[in-house]
mmCIF file of C-alpha atoms in Angstrom:
data_model
loop_
_atom_site.group_PDB
_atom_site.id
_atom_site.type_symbol
_atom_site.label_atom_id
_atom_site.label_comp_id
_atom_site.label_asym_id
_atom_site.label_seq_id
_atom_site.Cartn_x
_atom_site.Cartn_y
_atom_site.Cartn_z
ATOM 1 C CA UNK A 1417 -21.805 17.344 3.541
ATOM 2 C CA UNK A 1418 -20.093 19.186 0.699
ATOM 3 C CA UNK A 1419 -21.867 20.621 -2.354
ATOM 4 C CA UNK A 1420 -20.063 18.081 -4.534
ATOM 5 C CA UNK A 1421 -21.302 15.128 -2.466
ATOM 6 C CA UNK A 1422 -24.827 16.592 -2.369
ATOM 7 C CA UNK A 1423 -24.732 16.835 -6.190
ATOM 8 C CA UNK A 1424 -23.630 13.206 -6.475
ATOM 9 C CA UNK A 1425 -26.458 12.045 -4.185
ATOM 10 C CA UNK A 1426 -29.025 14.117 -6.106
ATOM 11 C CA UNK A 1427 -27.877 12.585 -9.413
ATOM 12 C CA UNK A 1428 -28.110 9.153 -7.825
ATOM 13 C CA UNK A 1429 -31.679 9.787 -6.642
ATOM 14 C CA UNK A 1430 -32.725 11.057 -10.099
ATOM 15 C CA UNK A 1431 -31.570 8.014 -12.082
ATOM 16 C CA UNK A 1432 -33.138 4.949 -10.524
ATOM 17 C CA UNK A 1433 -32.430 1.744 -12.385
ATOM 18 C CA UNK A 1434 -30.185 3.136 -15.117
ATOM 19 C CA UNK A 1435 -27.988 0.372 -16.563
ATOM 20 C CA UNK A 1436 -25.168 0.236 -19.137
ATOM 21 C CA UNK A 1437 -27.567 -0.618 -21.975
ATOM 22 C CA UNK A 1438 -29.700 2.419 -21.055
ATOM 23 C CA UNK A 1439 -26.711 4.699 -21.629
ATOM 24 C CA UNK A 1440 -24.916 3.178 -24.606
ATOM 25 C CA UNK A 1441 -26.417 1.504 -27.649
ATOM 26 C CA UNK A 1442 -23.303 -0.650 -27.995
ATOM 27 C CA UNK A 1443 -20.845 -0.239 -25.125
ATOM 28 C CA UNK A 1444 -17.175 -0.732 -25.911
ATOM 29 C CA UNK A 1445 -15.219 -3.609 -24.392
ATOM 30 C CA UNK A 1446 -13.495 -1.108 -22.087
ATOM 31 C CA UNK A 1447 -16.866 0.180 -20.840
ATOM 32 C CA UNK A 1448 -18.107 -3.387 -20.342
ATOM 33 C CA UNK A 1449 -14.991 -4.197 -18.296
ATOM 34 C CA UNK A 1450 -15.387 -1.027 -16.237
ATOM 35 C CA UNK A 1451 -19.041 -1.900 -15.628
ATOM 36 C CA UNK A 1452 -18.046 -5.431 -14.536
ATOM 37 C CA UNK A 1453 -15.518 -3.890 -12.112
ATOM 38 C CA UNK A 1454 -18.303 -1.748 -10.631
ATOM 39 C CA UNK A 1455 -20.620 -4.747 -10.276
ATOM 40 C CA UNK A 1456 -17.805 -6.690 -8.583
ATOM 41 C CA UNK A 1457 -17.423 -3.836 -6.077
ATOM 42 C CA UNK A 1458 -21.147 -3.957 -5.414
ATOM 43 C CA UNK A 1459 -20.885 -7.684 -4.651
ATOM 44 C CA UNK A 1460 -17.775 -7.147 -2.491
ATOM 45 C CA UNK A 1461 -19.616 -4.601 -0.341
ATOM 46 C CA UNK A 1462 -22.969 -6.425 -0.423
ATOM 47 C CA UNK A 1463 -24.363 -3.289 -2.042
ATOM 48 C CA UNK A 1464 -27.828 -2.505 -3.333
ATOM 49 C CA UNK A 1465 -29.607 0.093 -5.517
ATOM 50 C CA UNK A 1466 -26.765 0.031 -8.048
ATOM 51 C CA UNK A 1467 -27.056 2.493 -10.938
ATOM 52 C CA UNK A 1468 -25.161 4.622 -13.409
ATOM 53 C CA UNK A 1469 -25.519 8.181 -12.195
ATOM 54 C CA UNK A 1470 -23.718 10.105 -14.933
ATOM 55 C CA UNK A 1471 -22.322 9.323 -18.365
ATOM 56 C CA UNK A 1472 -21.069 10.776 -21.589
ATOM 57 C CA UNK A 1473 -19.458 9.432 -24.755
ATOM 58 C CA UNK A 1474 -16.189 8.623 -23.004
ATOM 59 C CA UNK A 1475 -17.022 7.517 -19.456
ATOM 60 C CA UNK A 1476 -19.617 6.865 -16.782
ATOM 61 C CA UNK A 1477 -19.890 6.972 -12.996
ATOM 62 C CA UNK A 1478 -21.712 4.511 -10.755
ATOM 63 C CA UNK A 1479 -23.203 4.647 -7.291
ATOM 64 C CA UNK A 1480 -24.681 2.160 -4.864
ATOM 65 C CA UNK A 1481 -25.580 1.937 -1.202
ATOM 66 C CA UNK A 1482 -24.355 -0.588 1.357
ATOM 67 C CA UNK A 1483 -24.479 -1.059 5.116
ATOM 68 C CA UNK A 1484 -21.210 -0.697 7.031
ATOM 69 C CA UNK A 1485 -20.976 -3.907 9.070
ATOM 70 C CA UNK A 1486 -19.096 -2.202 11.908
ATOM 71 C CA UNK A 1487 -21.340 0.839 12.403
ATOM 72 C CA UNK A 1488 -24.626 -0.266 10.842
ATOM 73 C CA UNK A 1489 -24.753 3.024 8.913
ATOM 74 C CA UNK A 1490 -25.916 3.217 5.318
ATOM 75 C CA UNK A 1491 -22.930 4.183 3.201
ATOM 76 C CA UNK A 1492 -22.565 5.191 -0.432
ATOM 77 C CA UNK A 1493 -19.884 4.162 -2.913
ATOM 78 C CA UNK A 1494 -19.232 6.429 -5.881
ATOM 79 C CA UNK A 1495 -17.043 4.918 -8.612
ATOM 80 C CA UNK A 1496 -15.437 7.071 -11.297
ATOM 81 C CA UNK A 1497 -12.717 6.209 -13.822
ATOM 82 C CA UNK A 1498 -10.111 7.753 -11.500
ATOM 83 C CA UNK A 1499 -11.245 6.702 -8.017
ATOM 84 C CA UNK A 1500 -13.629 4.859 -5.739
ATOM 85 C CA UNK A 1501 -14.929 6.911 -2.841
ATOM 86 C CA UNK A 1502 -17.143 6.091 0.110
ATOM 87 C CA UNK A 1503 -19.179 8.421 2.263
ATOM 88 C CA UNK A 1504 -22.170 8.209 4.576
ATOM 89 C CA UNK A 1505 -25.526 8.246 2.785
ATOM 90 C CA UNK A 1506 -27.709 11.058 4.159
ATOM 91 C CA UNK A 1507 -30.714 9.976 6.174
#
Protein backbone atom coordinates (compact mmCIF):
# COMPACT_ATOMS: atom_id res chain seq x y z
CA UNK A 1 0.00 0.00 0.00
CA UNK A 2 1.34 3.43 -0.91
CA UNK A 3 2.25 6.15 1.59
CA UNK A 4 -0.63 8.26 0.27
CA UNK A 5 -3.18 5.50 0.88
CA UNK A 6 -1.71 4.79 4.33
CA UNK A 7 -2.11 8.51 5.16
CA UNK A 8 -5.74 8.45 4.03
CA UNK A 9 -6.47 5.39 6.18
CA UNK A 10 -4.74 6.95 9.22
CA UNK A 11 -6.81 10.13 8.84
CA UNK A 12 -9.93 7.99 8.57
CA UNK A 13 -9.08 6.11 11.77
CA UNK A 14 -8.41 9.37 13.66
CA UNK A 15 -11.74 11.04 12.90
CA UNK A 16 -14.49 8.67 13.95
CA UNK A 17 -17.97 10.09 13.60
CA UNK A 18 -17.07 13.48 12.12
CA UNK A 19 -20.05 14.94 10.25
CA UNK A 20 -20.64 18.06 8.12
CA UNK A 21 -21.94 20.05 11.10
CA UNK A 22 -18.77 19.16 13.05
CA UNK A 23 -16.64 20.80 10.36
CA UNK A 24 -18.65 23.83 9.29
CA UNK A 25 -20.80 26.11 11.42
CA UNK A 26 -23.01 26.84 8.40
CA UNK A 27 -22.13 24.75 5.34
CA UNK A 28 -22.78 26.31 1.95
CA UNK A 29 -25.37 24.86 -0.40
CA UNK A 30 -22.53 23.48 -2.54
CA UNK A 31 -21.03 21.68 0.47
CA UNK A 32 -24.46 20.33 1.43
CA UNK A 33 -24.93 18.99 -2.11
CA UNK A 34 -21.46 17.45 -2.11
CA UNK A 35 -22.19 15.83 1.26
CA UNK A 36 -25.50 14.45 -0.09
CA UNK A 37 -23.60 13.00 -3.07
CA UNK A 38 -21.22 11.26 -0.65
CA UNK A 39 -24.10 9.87 1.41
CA UNK A 40 -25.74 8.61 -1.79
CA UNK A 41 -22.51 6.78 -2.67
CA UNK A 42 -22.50 5.22 0.79
CA UNK A 43 -26.04 3.94 0.22
CA UNK A 44 -25.18 2.72 -3.29
CA UNK A 45 -22.29 0.64 -1.94
CA UNK A 46 -24.08 -0.40 1.27
CA UNK A 47 -21.26 1.33 3.13
CA UNK A 48 -20.67 1.86 6.82
CA UNK A 49 -18.47 3.94 9.16
CA UNK A 50 -18.97 7.04 7.00
CA UNK A 51 -17.03 10.14 8.07
CA UNK A 52 -15.35 13.30 6.89
CA UNK A 53 -11.63 12.64 7.07
CA UNK A 54 -10.21 16.01 6.04
CA UNK A 55 -11.57 19.50 5.48
CA UNK A 56 -10.68 23.13 5.09
CA UNK A 57 -12.55 26.32 4.23
CA UNK A 58 -13.07 25.31 0.62
CA UNK A 59 -13.56 21.53 0.54
CA UNK A 60 -13.74 18.24 2.39
CA UNK A 61 -13.01 14.56 1.75
CA UNK A 62 -15.04 11.58 2.90
CA UNK A 63 -14.32 7.93 3.52
CA UNK A 64 -16.35 4.84 4.29
CA UNK A 65 -15.95 1.09 4.27
CA UNK A 66 -18.02 -1.48 2.39
CA UNK A 67 -17.85 -5.18 1.60
CA UNK A 68 -17.20 -6.16 -2.02
CA UNK A 69 -20.02 -8.59 -2.85
CA UNK A 70 -17.88 -10.56 -5.29
CA UNK A 71 -14.79 -11.08 -3.14
CA UNK A 72 -16.11 -10.56 0.39
CA UNK A 73 -13.19 -8.20 1.09
CA UNK A 74 -13.59 -5.01 3.09
CA UNK A 75 -13.01 -2.11 0.73
CA UNK A 76 -12.63 1.62 1.28
CA UNK A 77 -14.08 4.47 -0.76
CA UNK A 78 -12.35 7.83 -0.61
CA UNK A 79 -14.31 10.73 -2.13
CA UNK A 80 -12.65 14.03 -2.97
CA UNK A 81 -13.94 16.97 -5.03
CA UNK A 82 -12.05 15.63 -8.06
CA UNK A 83 -12.49 11.85 -7.84
CA UNK A 84 -13.91 8.80 -6.14
CA UNK A 85 -11.40 6.04 -5.49
CA UNK A 86 -11.70 2.56 -4.09
CA UNK A 87 -9.02 0.39 -2.54
CA UNK A 88 -8.82 -2.58 -0.20
CA UNK A 89 -9.06 -1.67 3.49
CA UNK A 90 -6.05 -3.06 5.37
CA UNK A 91 -6.76 -5.89 7.77
